[in-house]
PDB file of C-alpha atoms in Angstrom:
ATOM      1  CA  MET A   1      79.513 146.276 186.042  1.00 65.00           C
ATOM      2  CA  ARG A   2      79.138 147.714 182.738  1.00 72.00           C
ATOM      3  CA  ARG A   3      76.989 145.765 179.979  1.00 71.00           C
ATOM      4  CA  MET A   4      79.653 145.262 176.886  1.00 68.00           C
ATOM      5  CA  THR A   5      79.285 143.049 174.084  1.00 70.00           C
ATOM      6  CA  ILE A   6      81.956 140.611 172.679  1.00 67.00           C
ATOM      7  CA  SER A   7      83.007 142.153 168.950  1.00 67.00           C
ATOM      8  CA  ARG A   8      85.854 140.241 167.522  1.00 63.00           C
ATOM      9  CA  ALA A   9      84.415 136.463 168.599  1.00 55.00           C
ATOM     10  CA  THR A  10      84.037 133.724 166.574  1.00 48.00           C
ATOM     11  CA  SER A  11      83.103 130.348 167.880  1.00 46.00           C
ATOM     12  CA  ALA A  12      86.166 129.106 166.814  1.00 42.00           C
ATOM     13  CA  SER A  13      88.314 132.192 168.726  1.00 48.00           C
ATOM     14  CA  VAL A  14      87.230 132.371 172.318  1.00 50.00           C
ATOM     15  CA  GLN A  15      85.966 130.445 174.922  1.00 54.00           C
ATOM     16  CA  ARG A  16      84.185 131.435 178.236  1.00 56.00           C
ATOM     17  CA  ARG A  17      85.803 129.756 180.772  1.00 56.00           C
ATOM     18  CA  LYS A  18      84.400 129.410 184.485  1.00 56.00           C
ATOM     19  CA  PRO A  19      86.797 130.231 187.246  1.00 57.00           C
ATOM     20  CA  PRO A  20      89.302 127.726 188.235  1.00 55.00           C
ATOM     21  CA  TRP A  21      87.409 126.618 190.888  1.00 53.00           C
ATOM     22  CA  GLU A  22      84.294 126.056 188.818  1.00 57.00           C
ATOM     23  CA  ARG A  23      84.077 122.341 186.909  1.00 53.00           C
ATOM     24  CA  ALA A  24      85.135 123.024 183.251  1.00 50.00           C
ATOM     25  CA  GLU A  25      82.330 120.946 182.010  1.00 51.00           C
ATOM     26  CA  GLY A  26      79.952 123.195 180.540  1.00 48.00           C
ATOM     27  CA  VAL A  27      82.112 125.621 179.330  1.00 51.00           C
ATOM     28  CA  THR A  28      80.431 127.706 176.097  1.00 56.00           C
ATOM     29  CA  ARG A  29      81.219 129.438 172.899  1.00 57.00           C
ATOM     30  CA  PRO A  30      80.180 132.868 172.389  1.00 56.00           C
ATOM     31  CA  VAL A  31      79.760 134.264 168.782  1.00 56.00           C
ATOM     32  CA  SER A  32      80.125 138.011 167.802  1.00 58.00           C
ATOM     33  CA  TRP A  33      77.342 140.340 169.134  1.00 62.00           C
ATOM     34  CA  ASP A  34      76.926 138.479 172.048  1.00 72.00           C
ATOM     35  CA  GLU A  35      75.745 140.707 175.514  1.00 79.00           C
ATOM     36  CA  VAL A  36      78.193 140.064 178.878  1.00 83.00           C
ATOM     37  CA  LEU A  37      77.762 142.064 182.055  1.00 85.00           C
ATOM     38  CA  VAL A  38      81.730 142.528 182.580  1.00 89.00           C
ATOM     39  CA  TYR A  39      82.297 143.127 186.720  1.00 89.00           C
ATOM     40  CA  CYS A  40      85.645 143.744 186.944  1.00 92.00           C
ATOM     41  CA  GLN A  41      89.072 143.646 184.670  1.00 93.00           C
ATOM     42  CA  ILE A  42      92.950 142.679 185.746  1.00 91.00           C
ATOM     43  CA  PRO A  43      95.640 142.502 183.605  1.00 93.00           C
ATOM     44  CA  GLY A  44      97.428 138.875 182.239  1.00 92.00           C
ATOM     45  CA  GLN A  45      98.575 137.727 179.398  1.00 92.00           C
ATOM     46  CA  SER A  46      98.092 140.312 176.382  1.00 93.00           C
ATOM     47  CA  VAL A  47      95.902 138.999 173.310  1.00 90.00           C
ATOM     48  CA  GLY A  48      95.636 141.234 170.284  1.00 91.00           C
ATOM     49  CA  GLY A  49      97.627 143.304 171.777  1.00 94.00           C
ATOM     50  CA  ASN A  50      95.537 143.847 174.709  1.00 94.00           C
ATOM     51  CA  PRO A  51      96.504 143.008 178.165  1.00 95.00           C
ATOM     52  CA  TYR A  52      92.669 142.959 180.196  1.00 93.00           C
ATOM     53  CA  TRP A  53      90.799 139.894 181.031  1.00 92.00           C
ATOM     54  CA  VAL A  54      87.880 140.275 182.125  1.00 90.00           C
ATOM     55  CA  MET A  55      84.872 138.290 184.764  1.00 88.00           C
ATOM     56  CA  VAL A  56      81.099 138.226 182.404  1.00 85.00           C
ATOM     57  CA  GLN A  57      78.271 136.828 183.185  1.00 82.00           C
ATOM     58  CA  PRO A  58      76.774 135.990 179.908  1.00 78.00           C
ATOM     59  CA  ARG A  59      72.902 136.515 179.212  1.00 77.00           C
ATOM     60  CA  GLY A  60      71.043 133.375 180.474  1.00 76.00           C
ATOM     61  CA  TRP A  61      74.358 132.264 182.917  1.00 74.00           C
ATOM     62  CA  ASP A  62      73.867 132.091 186.784  1.00 78.00           C
ATOM     63  CA  LYS A  63      77.491 132.026 186.823  1.00 76.00           C
ATOM     64  CA  TYR A  64      80.693 134.104 185.976  1.00 79.00           C
ATOM     65  CA  GLY A  65      83.143 132.922 183.325  1.00 79.00           C
ATOM     66  CA  ILE A  66      86.723 134.679 182.513  1.00 84.00           C
ATOM     67  CA  MET A  67      87.785 135.832 178.817  1.00 85.00           C
ATOM     68  CA  SER A  68      90.270 138.451 177.142  1.00 87.00           C
ATOM     69  CA  SER A  69      89.172 142.457 177.177  1.00 89.00           C
ATOM     70  CA  TYR A  70      89.974 141.622 173.735  1.00 89.00           C
ATOM     71  CA  TYR A  71      87.051 139.925 172.370  1.00 86.00           C
ATOM     72  CA  ILE A  72      85.249 142.756 174.250  1.00 87.00           C
ATOM     73  CA  GLU A  73      84.098 145.574 171.920  1.00 86.00           C
ATOM     74  CA  ASN A  74      85.323 149.257 173.560  1.00 87.00           C
ATOM     75  CA  ASN A  75      87.784 151.391 171.720  1.00 89.00           C
ATOM     76  CA  THR A  76      90.370 151.536 174.335  1.00 92.00           C
ATOM     77  CA  ASN A  77      91.894 148.265 175.984  1.00 93.00           C
ATOM     78  CA  TRP A  78      90.702 149.285 179.651  1.00 94.00           C
ATOM     79  CA  ILE A  79      86.738 149.404 179.596  1.00 91.00           C
ATOM     80  CA  ASP A  80      86.075 152.676 182.053  1.00 91.00           C
ATOM     81  CA  GLY A  81      83.102 152.051 184.194  1.00 90.00           C
ATOM     82  CA  VAL A  82      85.126 148.632 185.477  1.00 91.00           C
ATOM     83  CA  PRO A  83      86.933 148.508 188.812  1.00 91.00           C
ATOM     84  CA  GLY A  84      90.297 146.501 188.598  1.00 91.00           C
ATOM     85  CA  LYS A  85      91.704 143.872 190.745  1.00 83.00           C
ATOM     86  CA  ASN A  86      90.309 145.282 193.117  1.00 84.00           C
ATOM     87  CA  GLY A  87      86.857 145.296 192.600  1.00 80.00           C
ATOM     88  CA  CYS A  88      86.868 141.404 191.307  1.00 79.00           C
ATOM     89  CA  VAL A  89      85.045 139.549 193.929  1.00 69.00           C
ATOM     90  CA  ILE A  90      82.526 136.781 193.747  1.00 58.00           C
TER      91      ILE A  90
END
């Protein structure tokens, strides 16, 4: 797990998505500079040239969400110190 900051998001560009086994109601939208805990990252559809998606827990949430890693402030697509798909366990 690693604490990261959302850097490219606007309320119109991305939504924190709940995992598919949870009801979609209550989905919220982050804004730039919101802080999230990143638990793991997996490859998926590329967004802005970044092929990774991350499981995050936004500050104040008691649930997890999924979002493109493109929106996380980081120098590379892969976030060092965050496990890959074998570490994605809820």
